[in-house]
Short mmCIF file of C-alpha atoms (C1' of nucleotides) in Angstrom, two decimals:
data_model
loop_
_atom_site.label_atom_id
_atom_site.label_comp_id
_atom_site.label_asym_id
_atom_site.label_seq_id
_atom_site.Cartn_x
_atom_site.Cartn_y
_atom_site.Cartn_z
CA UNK A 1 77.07 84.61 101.14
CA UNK A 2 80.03 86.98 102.80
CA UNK A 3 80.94 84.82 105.50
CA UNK A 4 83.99 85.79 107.73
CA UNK A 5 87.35 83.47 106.33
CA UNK A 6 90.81 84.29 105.98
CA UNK A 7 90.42 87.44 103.11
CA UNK A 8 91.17 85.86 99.62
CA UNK A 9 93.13 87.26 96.93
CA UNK A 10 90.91 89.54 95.87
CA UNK A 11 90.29 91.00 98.80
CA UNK A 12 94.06 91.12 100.11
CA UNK A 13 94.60 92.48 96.72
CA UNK A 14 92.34 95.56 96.87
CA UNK A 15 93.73 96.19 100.75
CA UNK A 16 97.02 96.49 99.35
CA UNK A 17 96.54 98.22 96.09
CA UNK A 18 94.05 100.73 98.32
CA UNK A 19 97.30 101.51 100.68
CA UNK A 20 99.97 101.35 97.75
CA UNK A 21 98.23 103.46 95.24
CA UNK A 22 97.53 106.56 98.01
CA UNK A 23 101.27 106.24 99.62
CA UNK A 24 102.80 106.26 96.61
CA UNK A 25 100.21 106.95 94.07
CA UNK A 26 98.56 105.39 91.16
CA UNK A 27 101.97 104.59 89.40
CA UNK A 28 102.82 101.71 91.55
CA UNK A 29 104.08 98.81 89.70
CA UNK A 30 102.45 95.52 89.25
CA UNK A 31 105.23 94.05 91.48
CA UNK A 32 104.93 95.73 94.21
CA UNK A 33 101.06 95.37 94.92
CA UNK A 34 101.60 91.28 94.04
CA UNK A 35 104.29 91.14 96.89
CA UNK A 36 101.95 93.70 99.48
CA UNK A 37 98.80 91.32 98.62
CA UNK A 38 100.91 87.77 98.73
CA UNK A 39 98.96 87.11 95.92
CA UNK A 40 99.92 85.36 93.04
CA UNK A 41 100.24 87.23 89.28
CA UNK A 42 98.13 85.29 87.67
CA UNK A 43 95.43 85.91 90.11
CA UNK A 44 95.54 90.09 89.23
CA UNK A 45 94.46 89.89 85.81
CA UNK A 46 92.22 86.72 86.50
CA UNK A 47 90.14 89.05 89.33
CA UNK A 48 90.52 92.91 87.25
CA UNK A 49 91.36 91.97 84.21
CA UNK A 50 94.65 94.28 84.65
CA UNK A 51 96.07 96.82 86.52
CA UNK A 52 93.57 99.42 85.43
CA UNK A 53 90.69 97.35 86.72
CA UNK A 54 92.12 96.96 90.11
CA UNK A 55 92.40 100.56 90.28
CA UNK A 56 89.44 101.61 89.27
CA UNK A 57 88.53 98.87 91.68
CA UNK A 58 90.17 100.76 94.49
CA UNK A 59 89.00 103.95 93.53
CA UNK A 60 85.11 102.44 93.27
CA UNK A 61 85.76 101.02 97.14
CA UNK A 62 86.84 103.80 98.62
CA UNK A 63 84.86 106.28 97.08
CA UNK A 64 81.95 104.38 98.68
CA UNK A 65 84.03 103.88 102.06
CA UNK A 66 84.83 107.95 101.97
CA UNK A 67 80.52 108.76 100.98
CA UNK A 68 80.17 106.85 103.84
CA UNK A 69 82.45 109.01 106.41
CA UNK A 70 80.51 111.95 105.45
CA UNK A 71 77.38 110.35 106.64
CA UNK A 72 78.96 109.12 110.04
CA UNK A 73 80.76 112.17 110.63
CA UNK A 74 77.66 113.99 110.09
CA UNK A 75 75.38 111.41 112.12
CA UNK A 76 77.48 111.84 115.17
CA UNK A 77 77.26 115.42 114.91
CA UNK A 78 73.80 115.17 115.74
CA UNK A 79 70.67 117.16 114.33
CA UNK A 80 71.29 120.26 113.95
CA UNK A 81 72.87 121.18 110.17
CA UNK A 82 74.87 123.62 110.59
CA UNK A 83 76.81 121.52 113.41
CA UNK A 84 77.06 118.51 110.98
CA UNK A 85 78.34 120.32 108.44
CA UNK A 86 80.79 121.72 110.38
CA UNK A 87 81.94 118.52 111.83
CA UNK A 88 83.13 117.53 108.52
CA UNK A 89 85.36 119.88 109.06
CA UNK A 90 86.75 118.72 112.33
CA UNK A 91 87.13 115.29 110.97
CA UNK A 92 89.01 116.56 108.19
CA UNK A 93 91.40 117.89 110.66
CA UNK A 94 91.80 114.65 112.23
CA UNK A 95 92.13 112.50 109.22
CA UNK A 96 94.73 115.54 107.91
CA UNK A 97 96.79 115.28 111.08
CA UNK A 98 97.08 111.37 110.49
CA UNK A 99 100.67 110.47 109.57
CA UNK A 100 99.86 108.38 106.58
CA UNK A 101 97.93 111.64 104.98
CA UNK A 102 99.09 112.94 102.03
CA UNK A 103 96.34 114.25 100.39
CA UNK A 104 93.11 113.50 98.34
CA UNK A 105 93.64 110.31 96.65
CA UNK A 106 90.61 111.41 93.95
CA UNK A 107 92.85 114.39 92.86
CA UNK A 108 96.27 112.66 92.75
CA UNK A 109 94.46 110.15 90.59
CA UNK A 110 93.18 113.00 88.35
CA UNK A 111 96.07 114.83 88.15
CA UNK A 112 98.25 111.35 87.58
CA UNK A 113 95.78 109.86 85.15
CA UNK A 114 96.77 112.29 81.10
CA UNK A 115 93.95 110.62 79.61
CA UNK A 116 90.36 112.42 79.64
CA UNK A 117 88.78 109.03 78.85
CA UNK A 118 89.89 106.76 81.55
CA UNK A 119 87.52 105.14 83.59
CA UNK A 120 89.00 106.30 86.81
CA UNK A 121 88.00 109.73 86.23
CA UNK A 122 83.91 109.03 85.89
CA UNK A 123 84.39 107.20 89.28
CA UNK A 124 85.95 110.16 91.02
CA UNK A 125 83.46 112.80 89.53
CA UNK A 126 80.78 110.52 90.72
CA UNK A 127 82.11 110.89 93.90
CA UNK A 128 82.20 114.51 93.73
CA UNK A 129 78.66 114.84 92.77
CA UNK A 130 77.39 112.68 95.41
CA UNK A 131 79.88 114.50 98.34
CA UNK A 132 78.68 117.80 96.93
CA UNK A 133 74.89 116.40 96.93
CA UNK A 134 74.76 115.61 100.54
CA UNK A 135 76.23 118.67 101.15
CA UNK A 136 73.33 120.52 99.50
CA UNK A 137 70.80 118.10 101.08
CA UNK A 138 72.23 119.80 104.47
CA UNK A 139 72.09 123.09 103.21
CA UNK A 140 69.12 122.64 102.36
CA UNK A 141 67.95 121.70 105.72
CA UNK A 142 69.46 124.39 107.06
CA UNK A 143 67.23 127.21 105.10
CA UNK A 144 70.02 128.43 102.88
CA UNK A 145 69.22 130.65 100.11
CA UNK A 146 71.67 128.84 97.84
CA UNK A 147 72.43 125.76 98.53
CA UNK A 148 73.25 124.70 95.68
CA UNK A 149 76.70 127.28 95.17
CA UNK A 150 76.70 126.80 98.73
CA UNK A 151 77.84 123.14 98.59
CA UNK A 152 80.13 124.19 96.18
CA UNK A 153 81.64 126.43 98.41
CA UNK A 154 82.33 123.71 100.47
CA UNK A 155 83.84 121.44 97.83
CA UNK A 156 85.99 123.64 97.62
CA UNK A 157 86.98 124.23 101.23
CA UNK A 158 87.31 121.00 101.64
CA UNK A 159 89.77 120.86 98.19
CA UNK A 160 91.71 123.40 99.38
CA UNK A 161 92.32 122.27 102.76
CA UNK A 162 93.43 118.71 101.62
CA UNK A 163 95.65 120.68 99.28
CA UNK A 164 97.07 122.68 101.94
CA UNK A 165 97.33 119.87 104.62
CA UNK A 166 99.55 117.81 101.47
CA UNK A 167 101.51 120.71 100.83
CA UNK A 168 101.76 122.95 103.97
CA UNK A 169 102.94 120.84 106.98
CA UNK A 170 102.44 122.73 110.36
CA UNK A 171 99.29 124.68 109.25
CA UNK A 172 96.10 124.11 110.36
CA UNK A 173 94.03 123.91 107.02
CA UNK A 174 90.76 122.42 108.32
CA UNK A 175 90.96 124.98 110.89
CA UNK A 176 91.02 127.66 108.40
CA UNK A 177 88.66 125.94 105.88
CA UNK A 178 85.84 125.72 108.96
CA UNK A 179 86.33 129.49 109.88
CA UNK A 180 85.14 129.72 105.77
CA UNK A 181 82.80 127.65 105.89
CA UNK A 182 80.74 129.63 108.60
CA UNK A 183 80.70 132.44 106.90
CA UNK A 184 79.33 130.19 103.97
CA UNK A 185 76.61 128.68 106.48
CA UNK A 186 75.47 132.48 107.57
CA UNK A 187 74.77 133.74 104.24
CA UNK A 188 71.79 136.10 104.88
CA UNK A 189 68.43 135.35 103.77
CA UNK A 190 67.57 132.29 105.45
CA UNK A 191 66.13 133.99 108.62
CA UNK A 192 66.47 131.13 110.58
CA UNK A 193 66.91 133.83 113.92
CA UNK B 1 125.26 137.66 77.05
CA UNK B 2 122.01 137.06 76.62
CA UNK B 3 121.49 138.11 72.77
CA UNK B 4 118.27 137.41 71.29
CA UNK B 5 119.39 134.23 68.73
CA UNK B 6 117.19 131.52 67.88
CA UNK B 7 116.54 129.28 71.10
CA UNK B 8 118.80 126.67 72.16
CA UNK B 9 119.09 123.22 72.96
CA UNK B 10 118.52 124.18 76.68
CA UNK B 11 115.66 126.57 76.04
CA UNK B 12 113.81 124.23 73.76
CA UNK B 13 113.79 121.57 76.49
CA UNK B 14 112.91 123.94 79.31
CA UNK B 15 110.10 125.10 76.73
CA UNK B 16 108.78 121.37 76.26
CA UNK B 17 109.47 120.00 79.37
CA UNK B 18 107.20 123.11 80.99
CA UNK B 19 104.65 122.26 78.42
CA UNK B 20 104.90 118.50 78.13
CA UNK B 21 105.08 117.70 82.38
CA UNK B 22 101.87 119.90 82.73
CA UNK B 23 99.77 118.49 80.07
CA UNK B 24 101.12 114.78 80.65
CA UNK B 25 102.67 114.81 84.64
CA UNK B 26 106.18 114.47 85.47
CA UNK B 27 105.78 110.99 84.39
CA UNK B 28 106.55 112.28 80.76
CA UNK B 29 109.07 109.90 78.79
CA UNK B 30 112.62 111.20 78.26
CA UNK B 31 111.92 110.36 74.68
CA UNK B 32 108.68 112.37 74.43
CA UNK B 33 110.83 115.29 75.67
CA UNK B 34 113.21 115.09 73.05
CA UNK B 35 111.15 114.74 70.63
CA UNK B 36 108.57 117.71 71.21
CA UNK B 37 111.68 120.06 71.55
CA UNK B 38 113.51 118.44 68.88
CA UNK B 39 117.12 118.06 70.89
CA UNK B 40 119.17 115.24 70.65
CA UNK B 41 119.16 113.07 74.10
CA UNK B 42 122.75 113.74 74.80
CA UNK B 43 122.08 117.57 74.91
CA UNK B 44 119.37 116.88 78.07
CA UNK B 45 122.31 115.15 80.01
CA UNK B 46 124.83 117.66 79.17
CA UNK B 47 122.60 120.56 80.80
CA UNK B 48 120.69 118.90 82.84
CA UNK B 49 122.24 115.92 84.38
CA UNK B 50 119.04 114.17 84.29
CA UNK B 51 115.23 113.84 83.40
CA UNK B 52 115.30 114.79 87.80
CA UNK B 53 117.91 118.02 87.01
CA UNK B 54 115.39 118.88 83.85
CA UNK B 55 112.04 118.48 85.73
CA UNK B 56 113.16 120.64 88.81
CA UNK B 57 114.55 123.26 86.78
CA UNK B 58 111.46 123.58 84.92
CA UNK B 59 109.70 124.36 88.43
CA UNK B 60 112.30 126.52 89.19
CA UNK B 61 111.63 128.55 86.10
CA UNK B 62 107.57 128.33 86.65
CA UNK B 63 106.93 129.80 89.96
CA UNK B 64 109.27 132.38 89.23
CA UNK B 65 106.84 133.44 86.25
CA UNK B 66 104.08 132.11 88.50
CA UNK B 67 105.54 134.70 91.20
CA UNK B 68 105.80 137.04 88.69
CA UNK B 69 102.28 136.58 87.58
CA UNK B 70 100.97 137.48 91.30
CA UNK B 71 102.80 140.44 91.24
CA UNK B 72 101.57 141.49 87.56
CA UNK B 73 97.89 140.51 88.72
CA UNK B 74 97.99 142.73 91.89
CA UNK B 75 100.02 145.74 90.17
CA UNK B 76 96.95 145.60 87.41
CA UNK B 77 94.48 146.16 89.80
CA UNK B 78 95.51 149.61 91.47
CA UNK B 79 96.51 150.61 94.87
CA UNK B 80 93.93 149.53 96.81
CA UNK B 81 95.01 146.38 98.65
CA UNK B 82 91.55 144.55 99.07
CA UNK B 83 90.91 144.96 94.72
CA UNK B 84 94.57 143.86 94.64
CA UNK B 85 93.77 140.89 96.39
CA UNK B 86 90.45 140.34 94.91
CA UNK B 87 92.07 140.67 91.72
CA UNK B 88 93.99 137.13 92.17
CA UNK B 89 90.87 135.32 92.00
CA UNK B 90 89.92 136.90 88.50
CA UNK B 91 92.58 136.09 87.33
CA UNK B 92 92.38 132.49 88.28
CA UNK B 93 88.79 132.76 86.68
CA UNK B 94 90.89 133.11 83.51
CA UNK B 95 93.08 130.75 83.97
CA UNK B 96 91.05 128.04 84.43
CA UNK B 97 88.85 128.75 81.91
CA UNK B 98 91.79 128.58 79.25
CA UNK B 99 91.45 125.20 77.21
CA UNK B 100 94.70 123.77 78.10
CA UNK B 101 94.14 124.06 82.43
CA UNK B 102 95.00 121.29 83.90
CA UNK B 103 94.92 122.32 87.81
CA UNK B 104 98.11 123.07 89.90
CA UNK B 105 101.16 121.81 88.46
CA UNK B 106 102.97 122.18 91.85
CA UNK B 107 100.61 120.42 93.64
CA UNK B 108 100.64 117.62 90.66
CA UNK B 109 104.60 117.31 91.07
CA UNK B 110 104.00 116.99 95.06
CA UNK B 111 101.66 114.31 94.82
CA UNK B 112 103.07 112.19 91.89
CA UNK B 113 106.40 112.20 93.46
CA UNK B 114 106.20 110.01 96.28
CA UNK B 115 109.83 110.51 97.67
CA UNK B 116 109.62 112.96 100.52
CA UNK B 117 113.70 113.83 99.89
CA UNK B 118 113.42 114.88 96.21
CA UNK B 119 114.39 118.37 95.69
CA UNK B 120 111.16 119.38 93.60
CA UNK B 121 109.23 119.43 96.71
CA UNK B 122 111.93 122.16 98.43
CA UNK B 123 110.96 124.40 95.39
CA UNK B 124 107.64 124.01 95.43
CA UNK B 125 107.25 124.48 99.38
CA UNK B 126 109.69 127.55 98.56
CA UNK B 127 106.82 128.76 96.18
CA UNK B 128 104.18 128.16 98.26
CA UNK B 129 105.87 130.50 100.92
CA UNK B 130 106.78 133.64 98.46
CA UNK B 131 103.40 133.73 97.40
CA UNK B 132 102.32 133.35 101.12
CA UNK B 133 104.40 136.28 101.65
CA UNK B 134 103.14 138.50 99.06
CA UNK B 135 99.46 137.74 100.18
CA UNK B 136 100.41 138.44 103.49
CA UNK B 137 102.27 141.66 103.04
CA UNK B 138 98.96 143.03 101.22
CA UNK B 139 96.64 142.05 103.91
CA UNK B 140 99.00 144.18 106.26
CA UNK B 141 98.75 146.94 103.49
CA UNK B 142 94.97 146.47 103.91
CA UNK B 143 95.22 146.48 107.90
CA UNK B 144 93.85 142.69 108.34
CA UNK B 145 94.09 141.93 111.79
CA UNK B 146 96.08 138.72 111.21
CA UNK B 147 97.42 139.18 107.71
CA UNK B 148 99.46 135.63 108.66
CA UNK B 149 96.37 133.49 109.34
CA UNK B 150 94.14 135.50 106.27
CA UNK B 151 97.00 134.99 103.68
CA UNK B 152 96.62 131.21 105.07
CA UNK B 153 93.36 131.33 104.12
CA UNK B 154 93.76 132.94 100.90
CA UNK B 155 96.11 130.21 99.69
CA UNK B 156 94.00 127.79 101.17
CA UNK B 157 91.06 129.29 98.27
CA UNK B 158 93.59 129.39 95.23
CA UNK B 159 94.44 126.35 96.50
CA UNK B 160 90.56 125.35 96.28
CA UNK B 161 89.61 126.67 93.22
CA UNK B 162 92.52 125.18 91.08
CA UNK B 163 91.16 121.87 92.45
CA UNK B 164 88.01 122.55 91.95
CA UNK B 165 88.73 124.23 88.27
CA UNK B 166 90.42 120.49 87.55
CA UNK B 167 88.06 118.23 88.15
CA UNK B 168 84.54 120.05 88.50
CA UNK B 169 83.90 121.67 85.12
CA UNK B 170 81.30 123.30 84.27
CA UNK B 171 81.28 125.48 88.27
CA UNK B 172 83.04 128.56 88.29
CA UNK B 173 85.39 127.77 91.37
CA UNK B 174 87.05 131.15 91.18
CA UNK B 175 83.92 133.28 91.47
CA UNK B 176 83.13 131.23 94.45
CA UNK B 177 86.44 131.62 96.17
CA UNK B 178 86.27 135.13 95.80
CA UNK B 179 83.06 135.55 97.68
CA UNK B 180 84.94 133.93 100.14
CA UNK B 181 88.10 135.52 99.89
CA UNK B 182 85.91 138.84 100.36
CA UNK B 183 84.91 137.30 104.07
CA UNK B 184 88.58 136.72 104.43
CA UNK B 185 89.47 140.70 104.21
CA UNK B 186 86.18 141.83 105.53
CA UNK B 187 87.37 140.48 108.78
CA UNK B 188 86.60 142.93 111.57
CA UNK B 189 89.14 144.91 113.29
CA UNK B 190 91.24 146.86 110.88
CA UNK B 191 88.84 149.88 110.97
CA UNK B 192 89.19 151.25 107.19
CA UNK B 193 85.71 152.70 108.10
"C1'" DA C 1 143.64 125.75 58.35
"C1'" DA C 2 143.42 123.63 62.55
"C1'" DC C 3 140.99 123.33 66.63
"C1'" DC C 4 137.43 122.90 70.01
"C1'" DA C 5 133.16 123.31 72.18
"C1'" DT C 6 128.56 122.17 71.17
"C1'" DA C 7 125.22 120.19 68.66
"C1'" DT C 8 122.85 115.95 66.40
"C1'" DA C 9 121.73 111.08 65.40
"C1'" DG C 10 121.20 106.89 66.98
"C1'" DA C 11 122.86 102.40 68.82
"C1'" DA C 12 123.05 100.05 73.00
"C1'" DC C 13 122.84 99.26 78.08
"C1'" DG C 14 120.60 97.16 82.15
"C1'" DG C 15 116.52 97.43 84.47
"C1'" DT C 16 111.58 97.63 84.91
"C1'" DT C 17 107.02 97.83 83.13
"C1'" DG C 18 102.37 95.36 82.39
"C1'" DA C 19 100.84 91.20 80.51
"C1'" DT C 20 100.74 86.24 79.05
"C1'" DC C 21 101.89 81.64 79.65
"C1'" DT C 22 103.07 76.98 81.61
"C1'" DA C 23 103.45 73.98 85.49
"C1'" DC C 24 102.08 72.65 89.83
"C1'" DC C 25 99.45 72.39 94.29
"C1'" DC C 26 95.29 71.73 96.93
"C1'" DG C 27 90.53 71.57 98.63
"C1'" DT C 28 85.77 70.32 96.94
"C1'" DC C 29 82.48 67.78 95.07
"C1'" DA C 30 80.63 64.22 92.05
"C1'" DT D 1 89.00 57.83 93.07
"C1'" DG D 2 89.06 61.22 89.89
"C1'" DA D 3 88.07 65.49 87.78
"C1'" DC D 4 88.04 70.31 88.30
"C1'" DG D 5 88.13 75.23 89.69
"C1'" DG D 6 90.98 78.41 91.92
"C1'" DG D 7 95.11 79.41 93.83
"C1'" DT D 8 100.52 79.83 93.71
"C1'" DA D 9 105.11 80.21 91.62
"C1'" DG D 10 107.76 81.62 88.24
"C1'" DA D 11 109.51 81.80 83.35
"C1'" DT D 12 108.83 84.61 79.50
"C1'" DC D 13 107.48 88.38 76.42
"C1'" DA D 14 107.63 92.79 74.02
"C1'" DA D 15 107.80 97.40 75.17
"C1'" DC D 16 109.59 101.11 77.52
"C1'" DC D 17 112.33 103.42 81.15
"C1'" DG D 18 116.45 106.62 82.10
"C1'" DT D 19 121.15 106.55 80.96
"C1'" DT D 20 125.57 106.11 78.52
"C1'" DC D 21 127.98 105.52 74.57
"C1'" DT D 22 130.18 106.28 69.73
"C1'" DA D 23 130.21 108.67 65.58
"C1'" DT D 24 129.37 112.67 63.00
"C1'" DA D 25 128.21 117.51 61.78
"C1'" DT D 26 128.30 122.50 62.61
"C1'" DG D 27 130.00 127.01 63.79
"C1'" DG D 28 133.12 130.16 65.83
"C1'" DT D 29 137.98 131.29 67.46
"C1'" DT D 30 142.85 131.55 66.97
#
DNA sequence: AACCATATAGAACGGTTGATCTACCCGTCA
DNA sequence: TGACGGGTAGATCAACCGTTCTATATGGTT
């Protein structure tokens, strides 16, 4: 039973190592996420086993938490497809233009993280798969003759405009990545008049 | 004089560092340097002033290549502007399909240094804004309409793809941002019948 | 030959890392 | 009342971090 109390360690300790790990990235020490969560040392490696389990921890939340603002975003976009899809670009350009943004977390994890074989990885192309999945479901819906390369079209619009909005203040990259991704919604052949 | 002896101290740590940082981050150990270029640890201080002075001279050395390799690309391919331009994307097709890709290193350095202030980030933004530049001067070439906001764009794809390349194996990200990089200079208006 | 800049080799520094351990505190439940 | 699980606080550990140091070797110049 979840009831509502006062968040525990674990919790306070995911909440912090969630904001720690994307401000300053997966390198943050052990320290620093035990004074952010108030939380006693002991009480890390008794809940995640280590520092590696909390962040695969993190990275398991928020993968979830991010699935899930595709689905909203699209919801509130209402029926039509081709508008939902392209409101995932508009909230892109909101969550971009947030002060605390500084990039895709699942990448800067990636590109922090040498070894092939850690768990964090498998969570993150999980993720991927899923994001690029719903995208194809709505492709799909929309009639388009590939929806499959058309998804990953927009996986990668939606890379490359987190890329840009990390590395390109005072650009609009979800801007330019929507403009993209229309032409990829009006590929030819689904006749939808 | 730059006489053509048997490499340096200096050399053989710019040659590992460049090697070592991309395949490992700029987390690397000052030790592992050392080691894989086979220099003894006071010769890093001497040069460099620091694992900080060695790291951001290794960018400074890579995105001139990196520069260099844009211009290469593009002189390759001919005269005509649009198979210049198309001509980046191939080849990022071969660069990510070489074994040892491991995504953008600049974008890596940006997001696993945290501190906004440290001087890698000025020569990586510098970078960003050559290649900008050269993108943008051949869309002009080509007679884009808005050669600023399509070389935006065009970054915004490379930018994409080496994501994409990194973490999604197995898709061809650079055959799909060329299709879209092909919408980018199809753009109507510049009248090249 | 003497000198000097430039290497190398490696000890040692203080600080920090992630992890383990002991000691104690407190609310719950038997 | 008493035991116990779960929490805190903090000492402690070996390992590693980037850096500085001394001592020594090498190669070219005067």
């Amino acid at each position: 039973m979840t009831t509502r109390t006062a968040p525990g360690p674990r919790e306070r300790l995911l909440d912090a190592a969630r904001r720690l790990t994307y401000a300053q990235g997966v390198g943050v020490g052990v320290d620093a996420l035990l004074k952010a969560a108030n939380v006693a040392r002991r009480s890390l490696y008794e809940h995640f086993g280590g520092k590696d389990g909390l962040i695969v921890e993190v990275l398991r939340l928020t993968t979830a938490e991010d699935e899930e603002w595709y689905r909203r975003t699209m919801r509130a976009a209402g029926d039509d497809p081709r508008a939902r899809l392209l409101a995932v670009f508009d909230g892109l350009a909101e969550a971009i233009d947030a002060p605390e943004f500084r990039g895709c977390r699942y990448l800067a994890a990636d590109l922090a993280v040498a070894d092939p074989d850690h768990p964090c990885h498998a969570v993150t192309r999980e993720y991927r798969e899923r994001v690029h999945r719903l995208l194809e479901e709505e492709l799909r819906r929309l009639g388009h003759p590939r929806p499959e390369h058309a998804a990953t079209q927009l996986l990668l619009l939606v890379d490359g405009a987190l890329a840009a909005g990390a590395t390109r203040p005072g650009v609009d990259p979800a801007g330019c990545a929507r403009e993209l991704a229309e032409h990829v919604l009006d590929a030819p052949g689904h006749g939808a008049s």
